[in-house]
Amino acid sequence: MSRKWSDLSRGQQRAVVIAGTVQIALATAAWVDLARRPAEEVNGSKAMWAAIIAINFVGPVAYFARGRRTPLMSDLESLDDIELDLE
């Protein structure tokens, strides 16, 4: 049984629009991050993650949780050399 858009209440319509917007935003952010991130900083192949990101909600969340490698300690230690002028 399929429902028409007009059969949904205003609240249900709003929830669908919000959920869709969140899904698109998550997927877009994940694809942009994946495109900009070097292959060495990705767990697995970039092509695999690009396909996984397309899975509603689960894909982008999985990419952000498991697809990206954390920086090495040596990379973080090089940040000690940067001086910030906060005044």
GROMACS .gro file of N, CA and C in nm:
model
  261
    1MET      N    1   0.084  -0.117   0.000
    1MET     CA    2   0.000   0.000   0.000
    1MET      C    3   0.089   0.124   0.000
    2SER      N    4   0.082   0.201  -0.104
    2SER     CA    5   0.162   0.323  -0.109
    2SER      C    6   0.073   0.443  -0.079
    3ARG      N    7   0.134   0.540  -0.016
    3ARG     CA    8   0.061   0.661   0.020
    3ARG      C    9   0.106   0.774  -0.069
    4LYS      N   10   0.014   0.861  -0.099
    4LYS     CA   11   0.047   0.980  -0.176
    4LYS      C   12   0.097   1.087  -0.081
    5TRP      N   13   0.174   1.179  -0.136
    5TRP     CA   14   0.225   1.291  -0.058
    5TRP      C   15   0.110   1.365   0.008
    6SER      N   16   0.002   1.384  -0.063
    6SER     CA   17  -0.112   1.458  -0.009
    6SER      C   18  -0.183   1.384   0.104
    7ASP      N   19  -0.161   1.252   0.115
    7ASP     CA   20  -0.221   1.175   0.224
    7ASP      C   21  -0.147   1.195   0.356
    8LEU      N   22  -0.026   1.246   0.350
    8LEU     CA   23   0.053   1.266   0.471
    8LEU      C   24   0.011   1.395   0.541
    9SER      N   25   0.019   1.393   0.673
    9SER     CA   26  -0.010   1.515   0.748
    9SER      C   27   0.104   1.615   0.728
   10ARG      N   28   0.081   1.740   0.767
   10ARG     CA   29   0.185   1.842   0.755
   10ARG      C   30   0.310   1.801   0.832
   11GLY      N   31   0.292   1.746   0.950
   11GLY     CA   32   0.405   1.702   1.031
   11GLY      C   33   0.483   1.589   0.964
   12GLN      N   34   0.412   1.495   0.903
   12GLN     CA   35   0.479   1.385   0.834
   12GLN      C   36   0.554   1.436   0.711
   13GLN      N   37   0.493   1.529   0.638
   13GLN     CA   38   0.560   1.587   0.522
   13GLN      C   39   0.688   1.658   0.565
   14ARG      N   40   0.677   1.734   0.672
   14ARG     CA   41   0.792   1.807   0.725
   14ARG      C   42   0.903   1.709   0.766
   15ALA      N   43   0.865   1.599   0.832
   15ALA     CA   44   0.964   1.500   0.876
   15ALA      C   45   1.035   1.436   0.756
   16VAL      N   46   0.961   1.408   0.650
   16VAL     CA   47   1.021   1.349   0.530
   16VAL      C   48   1.120   1.447   0.468
   17VAL      N   49   1.082   1.573   0.460
   17VAL     CA   50   1.171   1.675   0.401
   17VAL      C   51   1.297   1.691   0.486
   18ILE      N   52   1.281   1.695   0.617
   18ILE     CA   53   1.397   1.710   0.707
   18ILE      C   54   1.489   1.588   0.696
   19ALA      N   55   1.432   1.469   0.698
   19ALA     CA   56   1.513   1.347   0.687
   19ALA      C   57   1.587   1.343   0.554
   20GLY      N   58   1.520   1.381   0.447
   20GLY     CA   59   1.584   1.384   0.316
   20GLY      C   60   1.697   1.485   0.310
   21THR      N   61   1.675   1.601   0.371
   21THR     CA   62   1.778   1.705   0.373
   21THR      C   63   1.900   1.659   0.452
   22VAL      N   64   1.877   1.595   0.566
   22VAL     CA   65   1.988   1.543   0.647
   22VAL      C   66   2.064   1.436   0.570
   23GLN      N   67   1.993   1.347   0.503
   23GLN     CA   68   2.057   1.241   0.425
   23GLN      C   69   2.145   1.300   0.315
   24ILE      N   70   2.092   1.397   0.241
   24ILE     CA   71   2.168   1.459   0.133
   24ILE      C   72   2.290   1.533   0.187
   25ALA      N   73   2.273   1.603   0.298
   25ALA     CA   74   2.385   1.677   0.358
   25ALA      C   75   2.495   1.581   0.406
   26LEU      N   76   2.456   1.473   0.473
   26LEU     CA   77   2.555   1.374   0.519
   26LEU      C   78   2.630   1.312   0.402
   27ALA      N   79   2.556   1.270   0.300
   27ALA     CA   80   2.620   1.206   0.184
   27ALA      C   81   2.712   1.304   0.112
   28THR      N   82   2.667   1.427   0.095
   28THR     CA   83   2.750   1.527   0.028
   28THR      C   84   2.878   1.553   0.105
   29ALA      N   85   2.866   1.571   0.237
   29ALA     CA   86   2.984   1.594   0.320
   29ALA      C   87   3.081   1.476   0.311
   30ALA      N   88   3.028   1.355   0.314
   30ALA     CA   89   3.113   1.236   0.308
   30ALA      C   90   3.182   1.225   0.172
   31TRP      N   91   3.108   1.248   0.062
   31TRP     CA   92   3.169   1.240  -0.071
   31TRP      C   93   3.274   1.348  -0.091
   32VAL      N   94   3.249   1.468  -0.042
   32VAL     CA   95   3.348   1.577  -0.055
   32VAL      C   96   3.473   1.541   0.024
   33ASP      N   97   3.455   1.492   0.148
   33ASP     CA   98   3.570   1.453   0.229
   33ASP      C   99   3.648   1.341   0.160
   34LEU      N  100   3.577   1.243   0.108
   34LEU     CA  101   3.642   1.131   0.040
   34LEU      C  102   3.720   1.178  -0.083
   35ALA      N  103   3.662   1.269  -0.159
   35ALA     CA  104   3.729   1.319  -0.279
   35ALA      C  105   3.856   1.397  -0.246
   36ARG      N  106   3.854   1.470  -0.138
   36ARG     CA  107   3.969   1.553  -0.100
   36ARG      C  108   4.076   1.477  -0.021
   37ARG      N  109   4.038   1.367   0.038
   37ARG     CA  110   4.130   1.291   0.125
   37ARG      C  111   4.221   1.202   0.040
   38PRO      N  112   4.352   1.203   0.066
   38PRO     CA  113   4.443   1.114  -0.006
   38PRO      C  114   4.408   0.967   0.022
   39ALA      N  115   4.432   0.882  -0.076
   39ALA     CA  116   4.398   0.740  -0.063
   39ALA      C  117   4.465   0.675   0.058
   40GLU      N  118   4.584   0.726   0.096
   40GLU     CA  119   4.655   0.668   0.211
   40GLU      C  120   4.581   0.693   0.342
   41GLU      N  121   4.492   0.789   0.343
   41GLU     CA  122   4.418   0.822   0.466
   41GLU      C  123   4.278   0.762   0.467
   42VAL      N  124   4.253   0.665   0.379
   42VAL     CA  125   4.123   0.600   0.371
   42VAL      C  126   4.142   0.452   0.398
   43ASN      N  127   4.059   0.396   0.484
   43ASN     CA  128   4.061   0.252   0.511
   43ASN      C  129   3.985   0.181   0.399
   44GLY      N  130   4.055   0.108   0.315
   44GLY     CA  131   3.992   0.042   0.201
   44GLY      C  132   4.001   0.130   0.078
   45SER      N  133   3.932   0.089  -0.027
   45SER     CA  134   3.940   0.165  -0.152
   45SER      C  135   3.841   0.281  -0.152
   46LYS      N  136   3.879   0.386  -0.220
   46LYS     CA  137   3.793   0.503  -0.229
   46LYS      C  138   3.666   0.469  -0.308
   47ALA      N  139   3.678   0.383  -0.410
   47ALA     CA  140   3.561   0.344  -0.489
   47ALA      C  141   3.459   0.269  -0.403
   48MET      N  142   3.509   0.182  -0.316
   48MET     CA  143   3.419   0.109  -0.227
   48MET      C  144   3.344   0.206  -0.135
   49TRP      N  145   3.417   0.301  -0.076
   49TRP     CA  146   3.353   0.396   0.015
   49TRP      C  147   3.256   0.487  -0.059
   50ALA      N  148   3.287   0.523  -0.183
   50ALA     CA  149   3.195   0.607  -0.261
   50ALA      C  150   3.061   0.535  -0.278
   51ALA      N  151   3.065   0.404  -0.300
   51ALA     CA  152   2.941   0.327  -0.314
   51ALA      C  153   2.870   0.312  -0.180
   52ILE      N  154   2.944   0.287  -0.074
   52ILE     CA  155   2.884   0.270   0.059
   52ILE      C  156   2.815   0.397   0.105
   53ILE      N  157   2.874   0.511   0.074
   53ILE     CA  158   2.816   0.639   0.116
   53ILE      C  159   2.675   0.657   0.060
   54ALA      N  160   2.646   0.594  -0.054
   54ALA     CA  161   2.514   0.606  -0.116
   54ALA      C  162   2.404   0.536  -0.037
   55ILE      N  163   2.440   0.452   0.059
   55ILE     CA  164   2.340   0.381   0.140
   55ILE      C  165   2.283   0.480   0.242
   56ASN      N  166   2.152   0.495   0.242
   56ASN     CA  167   2.086   0.596   0.326
   56ASN      C  168   2.135   0.592   0.470
   57PHE      N  169   2.172   0.707   0.519
   57PHE     CA  170   2.216   0.734   0.656
   57PHE      C  171   2.332   0.644   0.700
   58VAL      N  172   2.319   0.516   0.684
   58VAL     CA  173   2.420   0.422   0.732
   58VAL      C  174   2.553   0.443   0.661
   59GLY      N  175   2.550   0.465   0.532
   59GLY     CA  176   2.673   0.479   0.454
   59GLY      C  177   2.761   0.595   0.498
   60PRO      N  178   2.706   0.718   0.500
   60PRO     CA  179   2.789   0.831   0.543
   60PRO      C  180   2.838   0.817   0.687
   61VAL      N  181   2.753   0.768   0.775
   61VAL     CA  182   2.793   0.750   0.915
   61VAL      C  183   2.905   0.647   0.924
   62ALA      N  184   2.894   0.538   0.849
   62ALA     CA  185   2.999   0.436   0.848
   62ALA      C  186   3.129   0.493   0.796
   63TYR      N  187   3.122   0.575   0.691
   63TYR     CA  188   3.244   0.635   0.636
   63TYR      C  189   3.312   0.724   0.740
   64PHE      N  190   3.235   0.812   0.804
   64PHE     CA  191   3.295   0.901   0.904
   64PHE      C  192   3.347   0.823   1.025
   65ALA      N  193   3.283   0.712   1.060
   65ALA     CA  194   3.325   0.634   1.176
   65ALA      C  195   3.441   0.539   1.145
   66ARG      N  196   3.440   0.476   1.027
   66ARG     CA  197   3.538   0.370   0.997
   66ARG      C  198   3.621   0.392   0.871
   67GLY      N  199   3.577   0.478   0.783
   67GLY     CA  200   3.645   0.491   0.654
   67GLY      C  201   3.768   0.577   0.655
   68ARG      N  202   3.777   0.668   0.751
   68ARG     CA  203   3.890   0.761   0.755
   68ARG      C  204   3.993   0.714   0.857
   69ARG      N  205   4.118   0.723   0.819
   69ARG     CA  206   4.225   0.691   0.913
   69ARG      C  207   4.256   0.813   0.996
   70THR      N  208   4.289   0.791   1.121
   70THR     CA  209   4.326   0.903   1.208
   70THR      C  210   4.470   0.943   1.176
   71PRO      N  211   4.503   1.069   1.198
   71PRO     CA  212   4.641   1.113   1.170
   71PRO      C  213   4.741   1.038   1.257
   72LEU      N  214   4.859   1.019   1.204
   72LEU     CA  215   4.965   0.954   1.280
   72LEU      C  216   5.015   1.049   1.388
   73MET      N  217   5.070   0.995   1.495
   73MET     CA  218   5.122   1.078   1.603
   73MET      C  219   5.230   1.173   1.551
   74SER      N  220   5.311   1.127   1.455
   74SER     CA  221   5.416   1.214   1.400
   74SER      C  222   5.354   1.335   1.330
   75ASP      N  223   5.239   1.316   1.266
   75ASP     CA  224   5.170   1.428   1.203
   75ASP      C  225   5.119   1.525   1.308
   76LEU      N  226   5.070   1.473   1.419
   76LEU     CA  227   5.018   1.558   1.525
   76LEU      C  228   5.130   1.633   1.595
   77GLU      N  229   5.245   1.567   1.611
   77GLU     CA  230   5.358   1.631   1.678
   77GLU      C  231   5.410   1.749   1.598
   78SER      N  232   5.398   1.744   1.465
   78SER     CA  233   5.444   1.856   1.383
   78SER      C  234   5.359   1.980   1.405
   79LEU      N  235   5.242   1.963   1.461
   79LEU     CA  236   5.156   2.077   1.491
   79LEU      C  237   5.209   2.158   1.609
   80ASP      N  238   5.296   2.097   1.691
   80ASP     CA  239   5.356   2.168   1.804
   80ASP      C  240   5.442   2.285   1.757
   81ASP      N  241   5.493   2.277   1.635
   81ASP     CA  242   5.580   2.382   1.582
   81ASP      C  243   5.502   2.507   1.540
   82ILE      N  244   5.373   2.497   1.529
   82ILE     CA  245   5.291   2.609   1.484
   82ILE      C  246   5.261   2.700   1.602
   83GLU      N  247   5.290   2.827   1.585
   83GLU     CA  248   5.261   2.925   1.690
   83GLU      C  249   5.134   3.000   1.653
   84LEU      N  250   5.044   3.010   1.748
   84LEU     CA  251   4.920   3.082   1.727
   84LEU      C  252   4.924   3.214   1.802
   85ASP      N  253   4.889   3.321   1.735
   85ASP     CA  254   4.881   3.452   1.798
   85ASP      C  255   4.733   3.480   1.824
   86LEU      N  256   4.689   3.455   1.945
   86LEU     CA  257   4.547   3.468   1.978
   86LEU      C  258   4.512   3.605   2.036
   87GLU      N  259   4.605   3.696   2.034
   87GLU     CA  260   4.577   3.829   2.087
   87GLU      C  261   4.523   3.921   1.981
   0.00000   0.00000   0.00000
